[in-house]
Amino acid sequence: MASIQTYEKNYKEADKKFQEAIKMTKILAVSSLEKNIIYCNASWNAICSKDYRKALKYLEHVTELNNNPSEYYFNKAWSLYHLKRNQELDEFLKDISKQQVNNKYIWDCLTFVKLSNSKGNNKVIEDHLLQMENYISVEGDYEAKAFLYTQLISFYKRTRQYKKALHFAENYINS
């Protein structure tokens, strides 16, 4: 229910639901995998509401990354990027790039964050996002597509290329 609230942009309501779910994990016998899913989803809700400090606090509780490491890595990198903790972000990106050499989606998400962190890379960012779109539109899961199309739409809105933003909004709706 909390994740649905996030996608409906009811971030405060979603955060309340995530808080309830977190309290329940302390009372009930819940696997660490389920706890990690709740904390990662809660961090994504915090990111959507632009509360990056809260997102990082939720991520501190993630104990293992066997379910969806790309979500954890991206949420942490994206939060550090928006909090302008550049030194910490650079170190984090270096560590993860050594650990996740074979995971193209994680590598691409982290490359996107790194590109976003440096100025004047609009053409490089656009090329990178379009390369990601080539393989994610074919083999990506829903969350990967949602992330990618959201980034493409916001990139084209930011660069005032509204026809392209509309094109990717339509692709997102149809995917």
PDB file of C-alpha atoms in Angstrom:
ATOM      1  CA  MET A   1       0.000   0.000   0.000  1.00  0.00           C
ATOM      2  CA  ALA A   2       2.838   2.401   0.845  1.00  0.00           C
ATOM      3  CA  SER A   3       4.496   1.873  -2.542  1.00  0.00           C
ATOM      4  CA  ILE A   4       1.212   2.622  -4.277  1.00  0.00           C
ATOM      5  CA  GLN A   5       1.002   5.870  -2.300  1.00  0.00           C
ATOM      6  CA  THR A   6       4.513   6.728  -3.521  1.00  0.00           C
ATOM      7  CA  TYR A   7       3.547   6.205  -7.162  1.00  0.00           C
ATOM      8  CA  GLU A   8       0.431   8.311  -6.603  1.00  0.00           C
ATOM      9  CA  LYS A   9       2.698  11.056  -5.185  1.00  0.00           C
ATOM     10  CA  ASN A  10       1.163  10.912  -1.708  1.00  0.00           C
ATOM     11  CA  TYR A  11       4.592  10.926  -0.102  1.00  0.00           C
ATOM     12  CA  LYS A  12       3.568  11.885   3.426  1.00  0.00           C
ATOM     13  CA  GLU A  13       0.883   9.211   3.507  1.00  0.00           C
ATOM     14  CA  ALA A  14       3.339   6.672   2.088  1.00  0.00           C
ATOM     15  CA  ASP A  15       5.918   7.579   4.727  1.00  0.00           C
ATOM     16  CA  LYS A  16       3.344   6.954   7.460  1.00  0.00           C
ATOM     17  CA  LYS A  17       2.600   3.533   5.958  1.00  0.00           C
ATOM     18  CA  PHE A  18       6.312   2.726   5.738  1.00  0.00           C
ATOM     19  CA  GLN A  19       6.759   3.731   9.389  1.00  0.00           C
ATOM     20  CA  GLU A  20       3.931   1.357  10.323  1.00  0.00           C
ATOM     21  CA  ALA A  21       5.487  -1.423   8.260  1.00  0.00           C
ATOM     22  CA  ILE A  22       8.873  -0.856   9.888  1.00  0.00           C
ATOM     23  CA  LYS A  23       7.290  -1.050  13.361  1.00  0.00           C
ATOM     24  CA  MET A  24       5.556  -4.292  12.368  1.00  0.00           C
ATOM     25  CA  THR A  25       8.877  -5.825  11.252  1.00  0.00           C
ATOM     26  CA  LYS A  26      10.140  -5.340  14.795  1.00  0.00           C
ATOM     27  CA  ILE A  27       7.115  -7.112  16.289  1.00  0.00           C
ATOM     28  CA  LEU A  28       6.557  -9.897  13.755  1.00  0.00           C
ATOM     29  CA  ALA A  29       8.988 -12.503  12.515  1.00  0.00           C
ATOM     30  CA  VAL A  30       9.935 -10.934   9.198  1.00  0.00           C
ATOM     31  CA  SER A  31      12.831 -12.083   7.055  1.00  0.00           C
ATOM     32  CA  SER A  32      15.760  -9.787   6.442  1.00  0.00           C
ATOM     33  CA  LEU A  33      14.859  -9.837   2.751  1.00  0.00           C
ATOM     34  CA  GLU A  34      11.411  -8.405   3.500  1.00  0.00           C
ATOM     35  CA  LYS A  35      12.889  -5.784   5.830  1.00  0.00           C
ATOM     36  CA  ASN A  36      15.361  -4.747   3.143  1.00  0.00           C
ATOM     37  CA  ILE A  37      12.567  -4.378   0.603  1.00  0.00           C
ATOM     38  CA  ILE A  38      10.617  -2.142   3.001  1.00  0.00           C
ATOM     39  CA  TYR A  39      13.656   0.022   3.771  1.00  0.00           C
ATOM     40  CA  CYS A  40      14.629   0.376   0.087  1.00  0.00           C
ATOM     41  CA  ASN A  41      11.063   1.297  -0.871  1.00  0.00           C
ATOM     42  CA  ALA A  42      10.876   3.752   2.045  1.00  0.00           C
ATOM     43  CA  SER A  43      14.119   5.343   0.860  1.00  0.00           C
ATOM     44  CA  TRP A  44      12.712   5.672  -2.662  1.00  0.00           C
ATOM     45  CA  ASN A  45       9.623   7.394  -1.236  1.00  0.00           C
ATOM     46  CA  ALA A  46      11.900   9.795   0.669  1.00  0.00           C
ATOM     47  CA  ILE A  47      13.844  10.486  -2.535  1.00  0.00           C
ATOM     48  CA  CYS A  48      10.611  11.198  -4.419  1.00  0.00           C
ATOM     49  CA  SER A  49       9.642  13.681  -1.711  1.00  0.00           C
ATOM     50  CA  LYS A  50      13.158  15.183  -1.936  1.00  0.00           C
ATOM     51  CA  ASP A  51      14.036  14.236   1.645  1.00  0.00           C
ATOM     52  CA  TYR A  52      17.460  12.800   0.848  1.00  0.00           C
ATOM     53  CA  ARG A  53      18.673  12.712   4.446  1.00  0.00           C
ATOM     54  CA  LYS A  54      15.738  10.522   5.404  1.00  0.00           C
ATOM     55  CA  ALA A  55      16.466   8.299   2.392  1.00  0.00           C
ATOM     56  CA  LEU A  56      20.013   7.737   3.627  1.00  0.00           C
ATOM     57  CA  LYS A  57      18.719   6.983   7.135  1.00  0.00           C
ATOM     58  CA  TYR A  58      16.444   4.279   5.754  1.00  0.00           C
ATOM     59  CA  LEU A  59      19.324   2.814   3.742  1.00  0.00           C
ATOM     60  CA  GLU A  60      21.426   2.486   6.906  1.00  0.00           C
ATOM     61  CA  HIS A  61      19.067  -0.312   7.971  1.00  0.00           C
ATOM     62  CA  VAL A  62      19.555  -2.418   4.834  1.00  0.00           C
ATOM     63  CA  THR A  63      21.580  -5.431   5.898  1.00  0.00           C
ATOM     64  CA  GLU A  64      22.066  -7.463   2.734  1.00  0.00           C
ATOM     65  CA  LEU A  65      21.710  -6.795  -0.955  1.00  0.00           C
ATOM     66  CA  ASN A  66      20.545 -10.128  -2.329  1.00  0.00           C
ATOM     67  CA  ASN A  67      17.163  -8.850  -3.518  1.00  0.00           C
ATOM     68  CA  ASN A  68      17.656  -5.653  -5.476  1.00  0.00           C
ATOM     69  CA  PRO A  69      21.126  -4.146  -5.140  1.00  0.00           C
ATOM     70  CA  SER A  70      20.533  -1.699  -8.001  1.00  0.00           C
ATOM     71  CA  GLU A  71      17.785   0.039  -6.026  1.00  0.00           C
ATOM     72  CA  TYR A  72      19.981   0.345  -2.925  1.00  0.00           C
ATOM     73  CA  TYR A  73      23.012   1.595  -4.861  1.00  0.00           C
ATOM     74  CA  PHE A  74      21.050   4.078  -6.917  1.00  0.00           C
ATOM     75  CA  ASN A  75      19.086   5.425  -3.941  1.00  0.00           C
ATOM     76  CA  LYS A  76      22.284   5.987  -1.993  1.00  0.00           C
ATOM     77  CA  ALA A  77      24.133   7.570  -4.911  1.00  0.00           C
ATOM     78  CA  TRP A  78      21.163   9.768  -5.839  1.00  0.00           C
ATOM     79  CA  SER A  79      20.779  10.958  -2.230  1.00  0.00           C
ATOM     80  CA  LEU A  80      24.479  11.757  -1.894  1.00  0.00           C
ATOM     81  CA  TYR A  81      24.342  13.608  -5.214  1.00  0.00           C
ATOM     82  CA  HIS A  82      21.422  15.791  -4.136  1.00  0.00           C
ATOM     83  CA  LEU A  83      22.950  16.471  -0.735  1.00  0.00           C
ATOM     84  CA  LYS A  84      26.075  17.643  -2.586  1.00  0.00           C
ATOM     85  CA  ARG A  85      28.282  15.251  -0.631  1.00  0.00           C
ATOM     86  CA  ASN A  86      30.568  14.953  -3.641  1.00  0.00           C
ATOM     87  CA  GLN A  87      33.599  13.420  -1.938  1.00  0.00           C
ATOM     88  CA  GLU A  88      31.477  10.705  -0.344  1.00  0.00           C
ATOM     89  CA  LEU A  89      29.669  10.144  -3.656  1.00  0.00           C
ATOM     90  CA  ASP A  90      32.938   9.750  -5.560  1.00  0.00           C
ATOM     91  CA  GLU A  91      34.236   7.213  -3.036  1.00  0.00           C
ATOM     92  CA  PHE A  92      30.938   5.320  -3.100  1.00  0.00           C
ATOM     93  CA  LEU A  93      30.913   5.185  -6.915  1.00  0.00           C
ATOM     94  CA  LYS A  94      34.510   3.919  -6.989  1.00  0.00           C
ATOM     95  CA  ASP A  95      33.754   1.158  -4.461  1.00  0.00           C
ATOM     96  CA  ILE A  96      30.589  -0.005  -6.202  1.00  0.00           C
ATOM     97  CA  SER A  97      32.125   0.072  -9.667  1.00  0.00           C
ATOM     98  CA  LYS A  98      34.771  -2.379  -8.391  1.00  0.00           C
ATOM     99  CA  GLN A  99      32.125  -4.674  -6.862  1.00  0.00           C
ATOM    100  CA  GLN A 100      29.529  -4.604  -9.659  1.00  0.00           C
ATOM    101  CA  VAL A 101      31.627  -4.900 -12.799  1.00  0.00           C
ATOM    102  CA  ASN A 102      29.232  -7.290 -14.569  1.00  0.00           C
ATOM    103  CA  ASN A 103      25.872  -5.664 -13.762  1.00  0.00           C
ATOM    104  CA  LYS A 104      25.177  -3.317 -16.685  1.00  0.00           C
ATOM    105  CA  TYR A 105      22.089  -1.705 -15.159  1.00  0.00           C
ATOM    106  CA  ILE A 106      23.862  -0.810 -11.891  1.00  0.00           C
ATOM    107  CA  TRP A 107      26.873   0.424 -13.830  1.00  0.00           C
ATOM    108  CA  ASP A 108      24.665   2.589 -16.065  1.00  0.00           C
ATOM    109  CA  CYS A 109      22.663   4.053 -13.165  1.00  0.00           C
ATOM    110  CA  LEU A 110      25.811   4.966 -11.288  1.00  0.00           C
ATOM    111  CA  THR A 111      27.395   6.399 -14.431  1.00  0.00           C
ATOM    112  CA  PHE A 112      24.299   8.551 -14.870  1.00  0.00           C
ATOM    113  CA  VAL A 113      24.637   9.871 -11.311  1.00  0.00           C
ATOM    114  CA  LYS A 114      28.326  10.562 -11.877  1.00  0.00           C
ATOM    115  CA  LEU A 115      27.601  12.415 -15.123  1.00  0.00           C
ATOM    116  CA  SER A 116      24.846  14.399 -13.441  1.00  0.00           C
ATOM    117  CA  ASN A 117      27.303  15.400 -10.734  1.00  0.00           C
ATOM    118  CA  SER A 118      29.614  17.106 -13.230  1.00  0.00           C
ATOM    119  CA  LYS A 119      28.628  20.222 -15.155  1.00  0.00           C
ATOM    120  CA  GLY A 120      28.274  20.668 -18.916  1.00  0.00           C
ATOM    121  CA  ASN A 121      27.634  17.060 -19.875  1.00  0.00           C
ATOM    122  CA  ASN A 122      24.153  17.379 -21.396  1.00  0.00           C
ATOM    123  CA  LYS A 123      25.064  15.641 -24.664  1.00  0.00           C
ATOM    124  CA  VAL A 124      26.948  12.865 -22.851  1.00  0.00           C
ATOM    125  CA  ILE A 125      24.054  12.416 -20.380  1.00  0.00           C
ATOM    126  CA  GLU A 126      21.543  12.281 -23.231  1.00  0.00           C
ATOM    127  CA  ASP A 127      23.626   9.697 -25.128  1.00  0.00           C
ATOM    128  CA  HIS A 128      23.983   7.598 -21.993  1.00  0.00           C
ATOM    129  CA  LEU A 129      20.253   7.664 -21.229  1.00  0.00           C
ATOM    130  CA  LEU A 130      19.410   6.745 -24.832  1.00  0.00           C
ATOM    131  CA  GLN A 131      21.848   3.811 -24.708  1.00  0.00           C
ATOM    132  CA  MET A 132      20.160   2.616 -21.527  1.00  0.00           C
ATOM    133  CA  GLU A 133      16.785   2.968 -23.238  1.00  0.00           C
ATOM    134  CA  ASN A 134      17.927   0.632 -26.023  1.00  0.00           C
ATOM    135  CA  TYR A 135      18.400  -2.340 -23.721  1.00  0.00           C
ATOM    136  CA  ILE A 136      15.987  -1.528 -20.874  1.00  0.00           C
ATOM    137  CA  SER A 137      13.035  -1.131 -23.228  1.00  0.00           C
ATOM    138  CA  VAL A 138      13.673  -4.695 -24.406  1.00  0.00           C
ATOM    139  CA  GLU A 139      14.821  -6.576 -21.290  1.00  0.00           C
ATOM    140  CA  GLY A 140      14.333  -4.298 -18.302  1.00  0.00           C
ATOM    141  CA  ASP A 141      11.899  -4.779 -15.458  1.00  0.00           C
ATOM    142  CA  TYR A 142       9.206  -2.245 -14.614  1.00  0.00           C
ATOM    143  CA  GLU A 143      11.276  -0.371 -12.007  1.00  0.00           C
ATOM    144  CA  ALA A 144      14.198   0.004 -14.404  1.00  0.00           C
ATOM    145  CA  LYS A 145      11.864   1.343 -17.089  1.00  0.00           C
ATOM    146  CA  ALA A 146      10.185   3.700 -14.618  1.00  0.00           C
ATOM    147  CA  PHE A 147      13.548   5.076 -13.509  1.00  0.00           C
ATOM    148  CA  LEU A 148      14.848   5.481 -17.040  1.00  0.00           C
ATOM    149  CA  TYR A 149      11.774   7.125 -18.532  1.00  0.00           C
ATOM    150  CA  THR A 150      11.461   9.453 -15.543  1.00  0.00           C
ATOM    151  CA  GLN A 151      15.081  10.538 -16.044  1.00  0.00           C
ATOM    152  CA  LEU A 152      14.622  10.988 -19.800  1.00  0.00           C
ATOM    153  CA  ILE A 153      11.475  13.063 -19.303  1.00  0.00           C
ATOM    154  CA  SER A 154      13.051  15.282 -16.632  1.00  0.00           C
ATOM    155  CA  PHE A 155      16.250  15.645 -18.718  1.00  0.00           C
ATOM    156  CA  TYR A 156      14.317  16.840 -21.755  1.00  0.00           C
ATOM    157  CA  LYS A 157      12.160  19.147 -19.643  1.00  0.00           C
ATOM    158  CA  ARG A 158      15.286  20.611 -18.037  1.00  0.00           C
ATOM    159  CA  THR A 159      16.892  21.158 -21.461  1.00  0.00           C
ATOM    160  CA  ARG A 160      13.579  22.538 -22.811  1.00  0.00           C
ATOM    161  CA  GLN A 161      13.119  19.842 -25.446  1.00  0.00           C
ATOM    162  CA  TYR A 162       9.442  19.354 -24.734  1.00  0.00           C
ATOM    163  CA  LYS A 163       8.605  17.264 -27.833  1.00  0.00           C
ATOM    164  CA  LYS A 164      11.197  14.692 -26.809  1.00  0.00           C
ATOM    165  CA  ALA A 165       9.924  14.757 -23.207  1.00  0.00           C
ATOM    166  CA  LEU A 166       6.417  14.087 -24.498  1.00  0.00           C
ATOM    167  CA  HIS A 167       7.707  11.259 -26.729  1.00  0.00           C
ATOM    168  CA  PHE A 168       9.311   9.467 -23.759  1.00  0.00           C
ATOM    169  CA  ALA A 169       6.258  10.118 -21.592  1.00  0.00           C
ATOM    170  CA  GLU A 170       4.215   8.268 -24.200  1.00  0.00           C
ATOM    171  CA  ASN A 171       6.789   5.444 -24.292  1.00  0.00           C
ATOM    172  CA  TYR A 172       6.608   5.227 -20.512  1.00  0.00           C
ATOM    173  CA  ILE A 173       2.823   5.022 -20.535  1.00  0.00           C
ATOM    174  CA  ASN A 174       2.884   2.329 -23.225  1.00  0.00           C
ATOM    175  CA  SER A 175       5.599   0.187 -21.597  1.00  0.00           C
TER     176      SER A 175
END
